Amino acid sequence: MLLGRGAGQEYGGKTGIMDSYVHGYHPRENERLQDQAGVLVELLHSDTVYPAGTSVLEVGCGIGAQTVTLAQRSPGASLTSIDISGESLAQAHQRVAEAGLTNVQFGQADIFDLPFRVESFDHVFVCFVLEHLSRPADALAILKQLLRPGGTITVIEGDHGSAYFYPRSAAADEAIRCLVDLQRKAGGDALIGRRLYPLLVDAKFEGARVSPRMVYVDSSRPELVDGFTKKTFTAMVEGIREAAISAGLIEQERFDVGIRDLYRTAEADGVFCYTFFKGVAVKGRGRRYKPKATPVRPARHRAGSQAHRGMMSEER
């Protein structure tokens, strides 16, 4: 499948990936990703199983945090896992090897310049990737090309605007907002979970279904207190401390108060909630979808209403 004119080349090969991965590639971030994957396995992946003999493309596999789970749950399926980072792929390969899995192959590729032929895969799996793209709609259109008719796409994303907790803290809200703002400045969208359904529909997938997957944490669930509240979410926000302060988004003291208050929600009387969104849709058996181009109208037609002009320029 790694031959021929690749899907995505008709988009000019222009990357739509953020200028930088806002969370960084340092060892602590890798550890956080593993913690996240470990505590969320059942919540996110309990209903993701691929039939034996099918081919699955995992896009943006990173260090393999989700790859191992996918391969273990679908031992008869053949997985192709790709990422743009060679360093991350090396770690993913090691994790898969340590787990004794033999149904995964890896490749380094840009989602906007993929080396696969059209209609090469039965299923596509995308987890925590669209939030880092400046052109998520185009990415979905490209991935749709790679699916065989009747194939499925599964997309999982978070939404940092869904976080709420007790005790309440304005400083913690501001620290979280720094992460949202940094990701937006880099070209991504930390609130993309709420957009999954319209994105799938606009890409002309059929039968789109999106389900919210809430993580609810209190002291009666100590594994989530440690694995999610502390080591996943709060660690993620804490990880952008220097970037947020350097960008002038918040004062150092205020950010530190916010992080302290997030850790406070992990105490005996604390509560933390966060919602992920999981979308599943099918590629129909009609013609291949191509993004709609904004029509160029003659000058005499450009005096339309502001609302109409806004609709015509809406990004697809």
PDB file of C-alpha atoms in Angstrom:
ATOM      1  CA  MET A   1       0.000   0.000   0.000  1.00  0.00           C
ATOM      2  CA  LEU A   2       3.017   2.304   0.287  1.00  0.00           C
ATOM      3  CA  LEU A   3       3.171   3.152  -3.409  1.00  0.00           C
ATOM      4  CA  GLY A   4       1.558   5.207  -6.096  1.00  0.00           C
ATOM      5  CA  ARG A   5       0.133   8.709  -5.918  1.00  0.00           C
ATOM      6  CA  GLY A   6      -0.701   9.339  -2.308  1.00  0.00           C
ATOM      7  CA  ALA A   7      -3.995  10.575  -0.946  1.00  0.00           C
ATOM      8  CA  GLY A   8      -3.837  14.225  -0.038  1.00  0.00           C
ATOM      9  CA  GLN A   9      -1.587  15.312  -2.887  1.00  0.00           C
ATOM     10  CA  GLU A  10      -4.511  17.062  -4.558  1.00  0.00           C
ATOM     11  CA  TYR A  11      -4.452  19.406  -1.573  1.00  0.00           C
ATOM     12  CA  GLY A  12      -1.110  20.751  -2.721  1.00  0.00           C
ATOM     13  CA  GLY A  13       0.926  18.969  -0.054  1.00  0.00           C
ATOM     14  CA  LYS A  14       0.507  21.997   2.197  1.00  0.00           C
ATOM     15  CA  THR A  15       0.740  20.915   5.777  1.00  0.00           C
ATOM     16  CA  GLY A  16      -2.142  21.670   8.088  1.00  0.00           C
ATOM     17  CA  ILE A  17      -0.322  20.564  11.221  1.00  0.00           C
ATOM     18  CA  MET A  18       0.170  23.059  14.019  1.00  0.00           C
ATOM     19  CA  ASP A  19       3.427  25.010  14.063  1.00  0.00           C
ATOM     20  CA  SER A  20       4.413  23.021  17.151  1.00  0.00           C
ATOM     21  CA  TYR A  21       2.985  20.283  19.329  1.00  0.00           C
ATOM     22  CA  VAL A  22       1.822  22.407  22.230  1.00  0.00           C
ATOM     23  CA  HIS A  23       2.482  19.685  24.832  1.00  0.00           C
ATOM     24  CA  GLY A  24       6.045  19.024  23.681  1.00  0.00           C
ATOM     25  CA  TYR A  25       7.917  15.736  23.150  1.00  0.00           C
ATOM     26  CA  HIS A  26       9.791  15.544  26.455  1.00  0.00           C
ATOM     27  CA  PRO A  27       9.847  12.357  28.579  1.00  0.00           C
ATOM     28  CA  ARG A  28       7.288  13.663  31.091  1.00  0.00           C
ATOM     29  CA  GLU A  29       4.786  14.231  28.279  1.00  0.00           C
ATOM     30  CA  ASN A  30       5.341  10.688  27.040  1.00  0.00           C
ATOM     31  CA  GLU A  31       4.700   9.415  30.563  1.00  0.00           C
ATOM     32  CA  ARG A  32       1.527  11.511  30.749  1.00  0.00           C
ATOM     33  CA  LEU A  33       0.259  10.025  27.488  1.00  0.00           C
ATOM     34  CA  GLN A  34       0.804   6.539  28.851  1.00  0.00           C
ATOM     35  CA  ASP A  35      -1.018   7.397  32.081  1.00  0.00           C
ATOM     36  CA  GLN A  36      -3.900   8.808  30.055  1.00  0.00           C
ATOM     37  CA  ALA A  37      -4.142   5.761  27.813  1.00  0.00           C
ATOM     38  CA  GLY A  38      -4.042   3.404  30.784  1.00  0.00           C
ATOM     39  CA  VAL A  39      -6.898   4.931  32.746  1.00  0.00           C
ATOM     40  CA  LEU A  40      -9.128   5.550  29.726  1.00  0.00           C
ATOM     41  CA  VAL A  41      -8.973   2.170  27.998  1.00  0.00           C
ATOM     42  CA  GLU A  42     -12.474   1.006  28.888  1.00  0.00           C
ATOM     43  CA  LEU A  43     -14.077   4.426  28.593  1.00  0.00           C
ATOM     44  CA  LEU A  44     -12.761   5.141  25.106  1.00  0.00           C
ATOM     45  CA  HIS A  45     -12.037   1.775  23.511  1.00  0.00           C
ATOM     46  CA  SER A  46     -14.440  -0.815  24.951  1.00  0.00           C
ATOM     47  CA  ASP A  47     -16.548  -0.650  21.775  1.00  0.00           C
ATOM     48  CA  THR A  48     -13.668  -0.455  19.276  1.00  0.00           C
ATOM     49  CA  VAL A  49     -13.031  -3.909  17.821  1.00  0.00           C
ATOM     50  CA  TYR A  50     -12.100  -4.629  14.217  1.00  0.00           C
ATOM     51  CA  PRO A  51     -12.924  -7.936  12.480  1.00  0.00           C
ATOM     52  CA  ALA A  52     -10.225 -10.427  11.624  1.00  0.00           C
ATOM     53  CA  GLY A  53      -8.818  -9.990   8.157  1.00  0.00           C
ATOM     54  CA  THR A  54      -9.519  -6.254   7.951  1.00  0.00           C
ATOM     55  CA  SER A  55      -6.958  -3.486   7.477  1.00  0.00           C
ATOM     56  CA  VAL A  56      -6.891  -0.515   9.855  1.00  0.00           C
ATOM     57  CA  LEU A  57      -5.031   2.783   9.492  1.00  0.00           C
ATOM     58  CA  GLU A  58      -4.189   4.489  12.778  1.00  0.00           C
ATOM     59  CA  VAL A  59      -3.346   8.127  12.120  1.00  0.00           C
ATOM     60  CA  GLY A  60      -1.109  10.026  14.537  1.00  0.00           C
ATOM     61  CA  CYS A  61      -0.148   7.056  16.678  1.00  0.00           C
ATOM     62  CA  GLY A  62       2.465   9.036  18.620  1.00  0.00           C
ATOM     63  CA  ILE A  63       4.323   6.880  21.123  1.00  0.00           C
ATOM     64  CA  GLY A  64       1.848   4.021  20.663  1.00  0.00           C
ATOM     65  CA  ALA A  65      -0.289   4.804  23.699  1.00  0.00           C
ATOM     66  CA  GLN A  66      -3.450   3.759  21.824  1.00  0.00           C
ATOM     67  CA  THR A  67      -1.755   1.386  19.371  1.00  0.00           C
ATOM     68  CA  VAL A  68      -1.151  -1.378  21.888  1.00  0.00           C
ATOM     69  CA  THR A  69      -4.800  -1.339  22.961  1.00  0.00           C
ATOM     70  CA  LEU A  70      -6.065  -1.392  19.377  1.00  0.00           C
ATOM     71  CA  ALA A  71      -3.801  -4.288  18.415  1.00  0.00           C
ATOM     72  CA  GLN A  72      -4.668  -6.295  21.523  1.00  0.00           C
ATOM     73  CA  ARG A  73      -8.416  -5.838  21.067  1.00  0.00           C
ATOM     74  CA  SER A  74      -8.331  -6.732  17.366  1.00  0.00           C
ATOM     75  CA  PRO A  75      -5.652  -9.445  17.095  1.00  0.00           C
ATOM     76  CA  GLY A  76      -6.888 -10.655  13.715  1.00  0.00           C
ATOM     77  CA  ALA A  77      -6.849  -7.207  12.101  1.00  0.00           C
ATOM     78  CA  SER A  78      -3.801  -5.712  10.386  1.00  0.00           C
ATOM     79  CA  LEU A  79      -2.857  -2.252  11.712  1.00  0.00           C
ATOM     80  CA  THR A  80      -0.791   0.371   9.923  1.00  0.00           C
ATOM     81  CA  SER A  81       0.133   3.098  12.411  1.00  0.00           C
ATOM     82  CA  ILE A  82       1.648   6.360  11.200  1.00  0.00           C
ATOM     83  CA  ASP A  83       2.994   9.511  12.792  1.00  0.00           C
ATOM     84  CA  ILE A  84       4.969  12.522  11.625  1.00  0.00           C
ATOM     85  CA  SER A  85       7.545  12.172  14.430  1.00  0.00           C
ATOM     86  CA  GLY A  86      10.270   9.597  13.918  1.00  0.00           C
ATOM     87  CA  GLU A  87      11.219   9.772  17.596  1.00  0.00           C
ATOM     88  CA  SER A  88       7.664   8.985  18.676  1.00  0.00           C
ATOM     89  CA  LEU A  89       7.459   6.124  16.184  1.00  0.00           C
ATOM     90  CA  ALA A  90      10.602   4.542  17.642  1.00  0.00           C
ATOM     91  CA  GLN A  91       8.954   4.491  21.072  1.00  0.00           C
ATOM     92  CA  ALA A  92       5.706   3.155  19.626  1.00  0.00           C
ATOM     93  CA  HIS A  93       7.579   0.345  17.895  1.00  0.00           C
ATOM     94  CA  GLN A  94       9.280  -0.558  21.177  1.00  0.00           C
ATOM     95  CA  ARG A  95       5.989  -0.625  23.091  1.00  0.00           C
ATOM     96  CA  VAL A  96       4.354  -2.878  20.536  1.00  0.00           C
ATOM     97  CA  ALA A  97       7.354  -5.219  20.538  1.00  0.00           C
ATOM     98  CA  GLU A  98       7.378  -5.382  24.350  1.00  0.00           C
ATOM     99  CA  ALA A  99       3.689  -6.303  24.275  1.00  0.00           C
ATOM    100  CA  GLY A 100       4.478  -9.190  21.935  1.00  0.00           C
ATOM    101  CA  LEU A 101       2.183  -7.906  19.192  1.00  0.00           C
ATOM    102  CA  THR A 102       2.795  -8.836  15.573  1.00  0.00           C
ATOM    103  CA  ASN A 103      -0.182  -7.285  13.785  1.00  0.00           C
ATOM    104  CA  VAL A 104       1.174  -3.717  13.576  1.00  0.00           C
ATOM    105  CA  GLN A 105       3.421  -2.027  11.026  1.00  0.00           C
ATOM    106  CA  PHE A 106       4.642   1.540  11.354  1.00  0.00           C
ATOM    107  CA  GLY A 107       5.358   4.341   8.920  1.00  0.00           C
ATOM    108  CA  GLN A 108       6.398   7.981   9.106  1.00  0.00           C
ATOM    109  CA  ALA A 109       4.068  10.265   7.179  1.00  0.00           C
ATOM    110  CA  ASP A 110       2.293  13.618   7.148  1.00  0.00           C
ATOM    111  CA  ILE A 111      -1.481  13.292   7.246  1.00  0.00           C
ATOM    112  CA  PHE A 112      -1.686  15.840   4.407  1.00  0.00           C
ATOM    113  CA  ASP A 113       0.751  13.946   2.189  1.00  0.00           C
ATOM    114  CA  LEU A 114       0.067  10.262   2.747  1.00  0.00           C
ATOM    115  CA  PRO A 115       1.807   7.597   0.655  1.00  0.00           C
ATOM    116  CA  PHE A 116      -1.174   5.245   0.400  1.00  0.00           C
ATOM    117  CA  ARG A 117      -3.347   4.522  -2.594  1.00  0.00           C
ATOM    118  CA  VAL A 118      -7.012   5.492  -2.400  1.00  0.00           C
ATOM    119  CA  GLU A 119      -9.380   2.902  -0.921  1.00  0.00           C
ATOM    120  CA  SER A 120      -6.528   1.011   0.756  1.00  0.00           C
ATOM    121  CA  PHE A 121      -8.096   0.446   4.185  1.00  0.00           C
ATOM    122  CA  ASP A 122     -11.251  -1.021   5.680  1.00  0.00           C
ATOM    123  CA  HIS A 123     -11.143   1.230   8.740  1.00  0.00           C
ATOM    124  CA  VAL A 124      -9.452   4.428   9.931  1.00  0.00           C
ATOM    125  CA  PHE A 125      -8.799   5.286  13.578  1.00  0.00           C
ATOM    126  CA  VAL A 126      -7.910   8.827  14.719  1.00  0.00           C
ATOM    127  CA  CYS A 127      -7.400   9.652  18.396  1.00  0.00           C
ATOM    128  CA  PHE A 128      -6.336  13.050  19.790  1.00  0.00           C
ATOM    129  CA  VAL A 129      -5.099  14.229  16.387  1.00  0.00           C
ATOM    130  CA  LEU A 130      -7.630  16.656  14.892  1.00  0.00           C
ATOM    131  CA  GLU A 131      -7.145  19.071  17.790  1.00  0.00           C
ATOM    132  CA  HIS A 132      -3.580  19.652  16.566  1.00  0.00           C
ATOM    133  CA  LEU A 133      -4.511  20.401  12.945  1.00  0.00           C
ATOM    134  CA  SER A 134      -5.284  23.785  11.429  1.00  0.00           C
ATOM    135  CA  ARG A 135      -7.319  22.051   8.681  1.00  0.00           C
ATOM    136  CA  PRO A 136      -9.227  19.200  10.335  1.00  0.00           C
ATOM    137  CA  ALA A 137     -11.951  19.203   7.654  1.00  0.00           C
ATOM    138  CA  ASP A 138      -9.384  18.642   4.906  1.00  0.00           C
ATOM    139  CA  ALA A 139      -7.765  15.885   6.977  1.00  0.00           C
ATOM    140  CA  LEU A 140     -11.077  14.025   7.232  1.00  0.00           C
ATOM    141  CA  ALA A 141     -11.646  14.375   3.490  1.00  0.00           C
ATOM    142  CA  ILE A 142      -8.201  12.892   2.808  1.00  0.00           C
ATOM    143  CA  LEU A 143      -8.775  10.007   5.195  1.00  0.00           C
ATOM    144  CA  LYS A 144     -12.113   9.322   3.571  1.00  0.00           C
ATOM    145  CA  GLN A 145     -10.315   8.769   0.270  1.00  0.00           C
ATOM    146  CA  LEU A 146      -8.264   6.005   1.884  1.00  0.00           C
ATOM    147  CA  LEU A 147     -11.333   4.097   3.046  1.00  0.00           C
ATOM    148  CA  ARG A 148     -12.964   1.436   0.949  1.00  0.00           C
ATOM    149  CA  PRO A 149     -16.706   1.971   0.354  1.00  0.00           C
ATOM    150  CA  GLY A 150     -18.567   0.869   3.466  1.00  0.00           C
ATOM    151  CA  GLY A 151     -15.485   1.376   5.643  1.00  0.00           C
ATOM    152  CA  THR A 152     -15.631   3.155   8.983  1.00  0.00           C
ATOM    153  CA  ILE A 153     -13.789   6.033  10.573  1.00  0.00           C
ATOM    154  CA  THR A 154     -13.490   6.391  14.346  1.00  0.00           C
ATOM    155  CA  VAL A 155     -12.464   9.765  15.761  1.00  0.00           C
ATOM    156  CA  ILE A 156     -11.843  10.524  19.449  1.00  0.00           C
ATOM    157  CA  GLU A 157     -11.141  14.018  20.767  1.00  0.00           C
ATOM    158  CA  GLY A 158     -11.252  15.874  24.039  1.00  0.00           C
ATOM    159  CA  ASP A 159     -12.732  19.288  24.755  1.00  0.00           C
ATOM    160  CA  HIS A 160     -10.981  21.355  27.398  1.00  0.00           C
ATOM    161  CA  GLY A 161     -14.049  23.551  27.741  1.00  0.00           C
ATOM    162  CA  SER A 162     -15.834  20.554  29.256  1.00  0.00           C
ATOM    163  CA  ALA A 163     -13.666  20.506  32.391  1.00  0.00           C
ATOM    164  CA  TYR A 164     -15.386  21.422  35.628  1.00  0.00           C
ATOM    165  CA  PHE A 165     -14.475  20.690  39.192  1.00  0.00           C
ATOM    166  CA  TYR A 166     -14.951  21.299  42.879  1.00  0.00           C
ATOM    167  CA  PRO A 167     -13.757  23.332  44.697  1.00  0.00           C
ATOM    168  CA  ARG A 168     -14.259  25.948  42.014  1.00  0.00           C
ATOM    169  CA  SER A 169     -11.305  28.141  41.113  1.00  0.00           C
ATOM    170  CA  ALA A 170     -11.115  31.128  38.778  1.00  0.00           C
ATOM    171  CA  ALA A 171      -7.326  30.758  38.689  1.00  0.00           C
ATOM    172  CA  ALA A 172      -7.627  27.133  37.559  1.00  0.00           C
ATOM    173  CA  ASP A 173     -10.071  28.195  34.843  1.00  0.00           C
ATOM    174  CA  GLU A 174      -7.541  30.782  33.656  1.00  0.00           C
ATOM    175  CA  ALA A 175      -4.717  28.229  33.585  1.00  0.00           C
ATOM    176  CA  ILE A 176      -6.834  25.883  31.453  1.00  0.00           C
ATOM    177  CA  ARG A 177      -7.739  28.782  29.179  1.00  0.00           C
ATOM    178  CA  CYS A 178      -4.023  29.377  28.624  1.00  0.00           C
ATOM    179  CA  LEU A 179      -3.755  25.897  27.126  1.00  0.00           C
ATOM    180  CA  VAL A 180      -6.745  26.558  24.881  1.00  0.00           C
ATOM    181  CA  ASP A 181      -5.263  29.886  23.759  1.00  0.00           C
ATOM    182  CA  LEU A 182      -1.801  28.457  23.095  1.00  0.00           C
ATOM    183  CA  GLN A 183      -3.259  25.696  20.987  1.00  0.00           C
ATOM    184  CA  ARG A 184      -5.351  28.180  19.032  1.00  0.00           C
ATOM    185  CA  LYS A 185      -2.311  30.416  18.420  1.00  0.00           C
ATOM    186  CA  ALA A 186      -0.427  27.371  17.127  1.00  0.00           C
ATOM    187  CA  GLY A 187      -3.239  26.578  14.692  1.00  0.00           C
ATOM    188  CA  GLY A 188      -5.112  23.892  16.632  1.00  0.00           C
ATOM    189  CA  ASP A 189      -8.381  23.675  18.520  1.00  0.00           C
ATOM    190  CA  ALA A 190      -8.510  22.368  22.096  1.00  0.00           C
ATOM    191  CA  LEU A 191     -12.312  22.597  21.981  1.00  0.00           C
ATOM    192  CA  ILE A 192     -12.732  20.420  18.900  1.00  0.00           C
ATOM    193  CA  GLY A 193     -14.636  17.633  20.681  1.00  0.00           C
ATOM    194  CA  ARG A 194     -17.890  19.572  20.351  1.00  0.00           C
ATOM    195  CA  ARG A 195     -17.285  19.884  16.582  1.00  0.00           C
ATOM    196  CA  LEU A 196     -16.913  16.206  15.706  1.00  0.00           C
ATOM    197  CA  TYR A 197     -20.437  15.670  14.420  1.00  0.00           C
ATOM    198  CA  PRO A 198     -20.549  18.659  12.043  1.00  0.00           C
ATOM    199  CA  LEU A 199     -17.018  17.881  10.832  1.00  0.00           C
ATOM    200  CA  LEU A 200     -17.969  14.303   9.934  1.00  0.00           C
ATOM    201  CA  VAL A 201     -21.204  15.419   8.289  1.00  0.00           C
ATOM    202  CA  ASP A 202     -19.475  18.156   6.279  1.00  0.00           C
ATOM    203  CA  ALA A 203     -16.962  15.566   5.031  1.00  0.00           C
ATOM    204  CA  LYS A 204     -19.970  13.622   3.668  1.00  0.00           C
ATOM    205  CA  PHE A 205     -19.538  10.586   5.882  1.00  0.00           C
ATOM    206  CA  GLU A 206     -22.754   8.673   6.439  1.00  0.00           C
ATOM    207  CA  GLY A 207     -24.440   7.532   9.641  1.00  0.00           C
ATOM    208  CA  ALA A 208     -22.296   9.737  11.869  1.00  0.00           C
ATOM    209  CA  ARG A 209     -22.803   9.044  15.581  1.00  0.00           C
ATOM    210  CA  VAL A 210     -21.026  10.932  18.351  1.00  0.00           C
ATOM    211  CA  SER A 211     -21.170   9.851  21.968  1.00  0.00           C
ATOM    212  CA  PRO A 212     -19.873  11.807  24.979  1.00  0.00           C
ATOM    213  CA  ARG A 213     -17.527   9.853  27.246  1.00  0.00           C
ATOM    214  CA  MET A 214     -17.433  11.579  30.632  1.00  0.00           C
ATOM    215  CA  VAL A 215     -14.682  11.000  33.142  1.00  0.00           C
ATOM    216  CA  TYR A 216     -16.112  11.573  36.604  1.00  0.00           C
ATOM    217  CA  VAL A 217     -13.602  11.514  39.460  1.00  0.00           C
ATOM    218  CA  ASP A 218     -14.043  11.661  43.210  1.00  0.00           C
ATOM    219  CA  SER A 219     -12.150  10.118  46.124  1.00  0.00           C
ATOM    220  CA  SER A 220     -14.124   6.872  45.819  1.00  0.00           C
ATOM    221  CA  ARG A 221     -12.178   6.279  42.577  1.00  0.00           C
ATOM    222  CA  PRO A 222      -8.553   6.564  43.675  1.00  0.00           C
ATOM    223  CA  GLU A 223      -7.197   5.136  40.417  1.00  0.00           C
ATOM    224  CA  LEU A 224      -8.806   8.011  38.506  1.00  0.00           C
ATOM    225  CA  VAL A 225      -7.777  10.597  41.088  1.00  0.00           C
ATOM    226  CA  ASP A 226      -4.172   9.627  40.520  1.00  0.00           C
ATOM    227  CA  GLY A 227      -4.245   8.520  36.891  1.00  0.00           C
ATOM    228  CA  PHE A 228      -6.536  11.178  35.428  1.00  0.00           C
ATOM    229  CA  THR A 229      -6.968  14.229  37.665  1.00  0.00           C
ATOM    230  CA  LYS A 230      -3.313  14.391  38.697  1.00  0.00           C
ATOM    231  CA  LYS A 231      -1.263  12.623  36.054  1.00  0.00           C
ATOM    232  CA  THR A 232      -3.307  13.298  32.942  1.00  0.00           C
ATOM    233  CA  PHE A 233      -5.247  16.563  33.039  1.00  0.00           C
ATOM    234  CA  THR A 234      -3.422  18.634  35.659  1.00  0.00           C
ATOM    235  CA  ALA A 235      -0.040  17.442  34.400  1.00  0.00           C
ATOM    236  CA  MET A 236      -1.054  18.493  30.879  1.00  0.00           C
ATOM    237  CA  VAL A 237      -1.949  22.011  31.980  1.00  0.00           C
ATOM    238  CA  GLU A 238       1.113  22.262  34.194  1.00  0.00           C
ATOM    239  CA  GLY A 239       3.257  21.316  31.218  1.00  0.00           C
ATOM    240  CA  ILE A 240       2.523  24.576  29.372  1.00  0.00           C
ATOM    241  CA  ARG A 241       3.547  26.791  32.313  1.00  0.00           C
ATOM    242  CA  GLU A 242       6.624  28.357  30.730  1.00  0.00           C
ATOM    243  CA  ALA A 243       4.974  28.799  27.336  1.00  0.00           C
ATOM    244  CA  ALA A 244       1.914  30.494  28.836  1.00  0.00           C
ATOM    245  CA  ILE A 245       3.966  32.865  30.965  1.00  0.00           C
ATOM    246  CA  SER A 246       6.380  33.674  28.114  1.00  0.00           C
ATOM    247  CA  ALA A 247       3.447  34.422  25.810  1.00  0.00           C
ATOM    248  CA  GLY A 248       2.088  36.916  28.340  1.00  0.00           C
ATOM    249  CA  LEU A 249      -1.160  35.007  28.756  1.00  0.00           C
ATOM    250  CA  ILE A 250      -0.993  34.940  32.543  1.00  0.00           C
ATOM    251  CA  GLU A 251       1.170  36.026  35.452  1.00  0.00           C
ATOM    252  CA  GLN A 252       3.424  33.381  36.977  1.00  0.00           C
ATOM    253  CA  GLU A 253       1.859  33.595  40.411  1.00  0.00           C
ATOM    254  CA  ARG A 254      -1.663  33.329  39.016  1.00  0.00           C
ATOM    255  CA  PHE A 255      -0.792  30.272  36.936  1.00  0.00           C
ATOM    256  CA  ASP A 256       0.784  28.552  39.923  1.00  0.00           C
ATOM    257  CA  VAL A 257      -2.328  29.218  42.005  1.00  0.00           C
ATOM    258  CA  GLY A 258      -4.419  27.654  39.238  1.00  0.00           C
ATOM    259  CA  ILE A 259      -2.289  24.509  39.185  1.00  0.00           C
ATOM    260  CA  ARG A 260      -2.384  24.283  42.960  1.00  0.00           C
ATOM    261  CA  ASP A 261      -6.180  24.513  42.837  1.00  0.00           C
ATOM    262  CA  LEU A 262      -6.399  21.791  40.196  1.00  0.00           C
ATOM    263  CA  TYR A 263      -4.390  19.475  42.427  1.00  0.00           C
ATOM    264  CA  ARG A 264      -6.711  20.518  45.258  1.00  0.00           C
ATOM    265  CA  THR A 265      -9.607  18.858  43.404  1.00  0.00           C
ATOM    266  CA  ALA A 266      -7.810  15.527  43.924  1.00  0.00           C
ATOM    267  CA  GLU A 267      -8.216  15.715  47.702  1.00  0.00           C
ATOM    268  CA  ALA A 268     -10.825  13.791  49.682  1.00  0.00           C
ATOM    269  CA  ASP A 269     -13.649  16.303  49.134  1.00  0.00           C
ATOM    270  CA  GLY A 270     -12.721  17.189  45.553  1.00  0.00           C
ATOM    271  CA  VAL A 271     -14.500  16.322  42.302  1.00  0.00           C
ATOM    272  CA  PHE A 272     -13.264  16.528  38.716  1.00  0.00           C
ATOM    273  CA  CYS A 273     -15.169  15.995  35.453  1.00  0.00           C
ATOM    274  CA  TYR A 274     -14.078  15.995  31.833  1.00  0.00           C
ATOM    275  CA  THR A 275     -15.762  14.845  28.615  1.00  0.00           C
ATOM    276  CA  PHE A 276     -14.258  13.145  25.584  1.00  0.00           C
ATOM    277  CA  PHE A 277     -16.211  12.738  22.367  1.00  0.00           C
ATOM    278  CA  LYS A 278     -16.114   9.628  20.174  1.00  0.00           C
ATOM    279  CA  GLY A 279     -17.438   9.762  16.637  1.00  0.00           C
ATOM    280  CA  VAL A 280     -18.000   6.822  14.290  1.00  0.00           C
ATOM    281  CA  ALA A 281     -19.121   7.171  10.677  1.00  0.00           C
ATOM    282  CA  VAL A 282     -19.169   5.248   7.404  1.00  0.00           C
ATOM    283  CA  LYS A 283     -17.903   6.007   3.930  1.00  0.00           C
ATOM    284  CA  GLY A 284     -20.819   5.658   1.545  1.00  0.00           C
ATOM    285  CA  ARG A 285     -20.691   3.847  -1.752  1.00  0.00           C
ATOM    286  CA  GLY A 286     -21.099   6.949  -3.897  1.00  0.00           C
ATOM    287  CA  ARG A 287     -18.480   9.168  -5.523  1.00  0.00           C
ATOM    288  CA  ARG A 288     -15.350  10.359  -3.770  1.00  0.00           C
ATOM    289  CA  TYR A 289     -15.856  13.553  -1.815  1.00  0.00           C
ATOM    290  CA  LYS A 290     -13.814  16.651  -2.616  1.00  0.00           C
ATOM    291  CA  PRO A 291     -13.974  19.822  -0.505  1.00  0.00           C
ATOM    292  CA  LYS A 292     -16.231  22.489  -1.909  1.00  0.00           C
ATOM    293  CA  ALA A 293     -14.432  25.453  -3.410  1.00  0.00           C
ATOM    294  CA  THR A 294     -15.745  28.937  -2.661  1.00  0.00           C
ATOM    295  CA  PRO A 295     -17.142  30.251  -5.971  1.00  0.00           C
ATOM    296  CA  VAL A 296     -15.628  33.434  -7.399  1.00  0.00           C
ATOM    297  CA  ARG A 297     -18.503  35.736  -8.201  1.00  0.00           C
ATOM    298  CA  PRO A 298     -18.493  38.600 -10.705  1.00  0.00           C
ATOM    299  CA  ALA A 299     -18.076  42.033  -9.145  1.00  0.00           C
ATOM    300  CA  ARG A 300     -21.717  42.926  -9.679  1.00  0.00           C
ATOM    301  CA  HIS A 301     -22.766  40.133  -7.331  1.00  0.00           C
ATOM    302  CA  ARG A 302     -20.462  41.100  -4.467  1.00  0.00           C
ATOM    303  CA  ALA A 303     -22.885  43.525  -2.886  1.00  0.00           C
ATOM    304  CA  GLY A 304     -24.822  40.759  -1.162  1.00  0.00           C
ATOM    305  CA  SER A 305     -25.645  40.794   2.508  1.00  0.00           C
ATOM    306  CA  GLN A 306     -22.871  40.464   5.064  1.00  0.00           C
ATOM    307  CA  ALA A 307     -24.477  37.251   6.326  1.00  0.00           C
ATOM    308  CA  HIS A 308     -24.427  35.791   2.805  1.00  0.00           C
ATOM    309  CA  ARG A 309     -20.767  36.704   2.300  1.00  0.00           C
ATOM    310  CA  GLY A 310     -19.927  35.114   5.624  1.00  0.00           C
ATOM    311  CA  MET A 311     -21.641  31.890   4.606  1.00  0.00           C
ATOM    312  CA  MET A 312     -19.797  31.735   1.304  1.00  0.00           C
ATOM    313  CA  SER A 313     -16.405  32.224   2.952  1.00  0.00           C
ATOM    314  CA  GLU A 314     -16.955  29.642   5.666  1.00  0.00           C
ATOM    315  CA  GLU A 315     -13.952  27.340   5.826  1.00  0.00           C
ATOM    316  CA  ARG A 316     -14.598  23.733   4.809  1.00  0.00           C
TER     317      ARG A 316
END
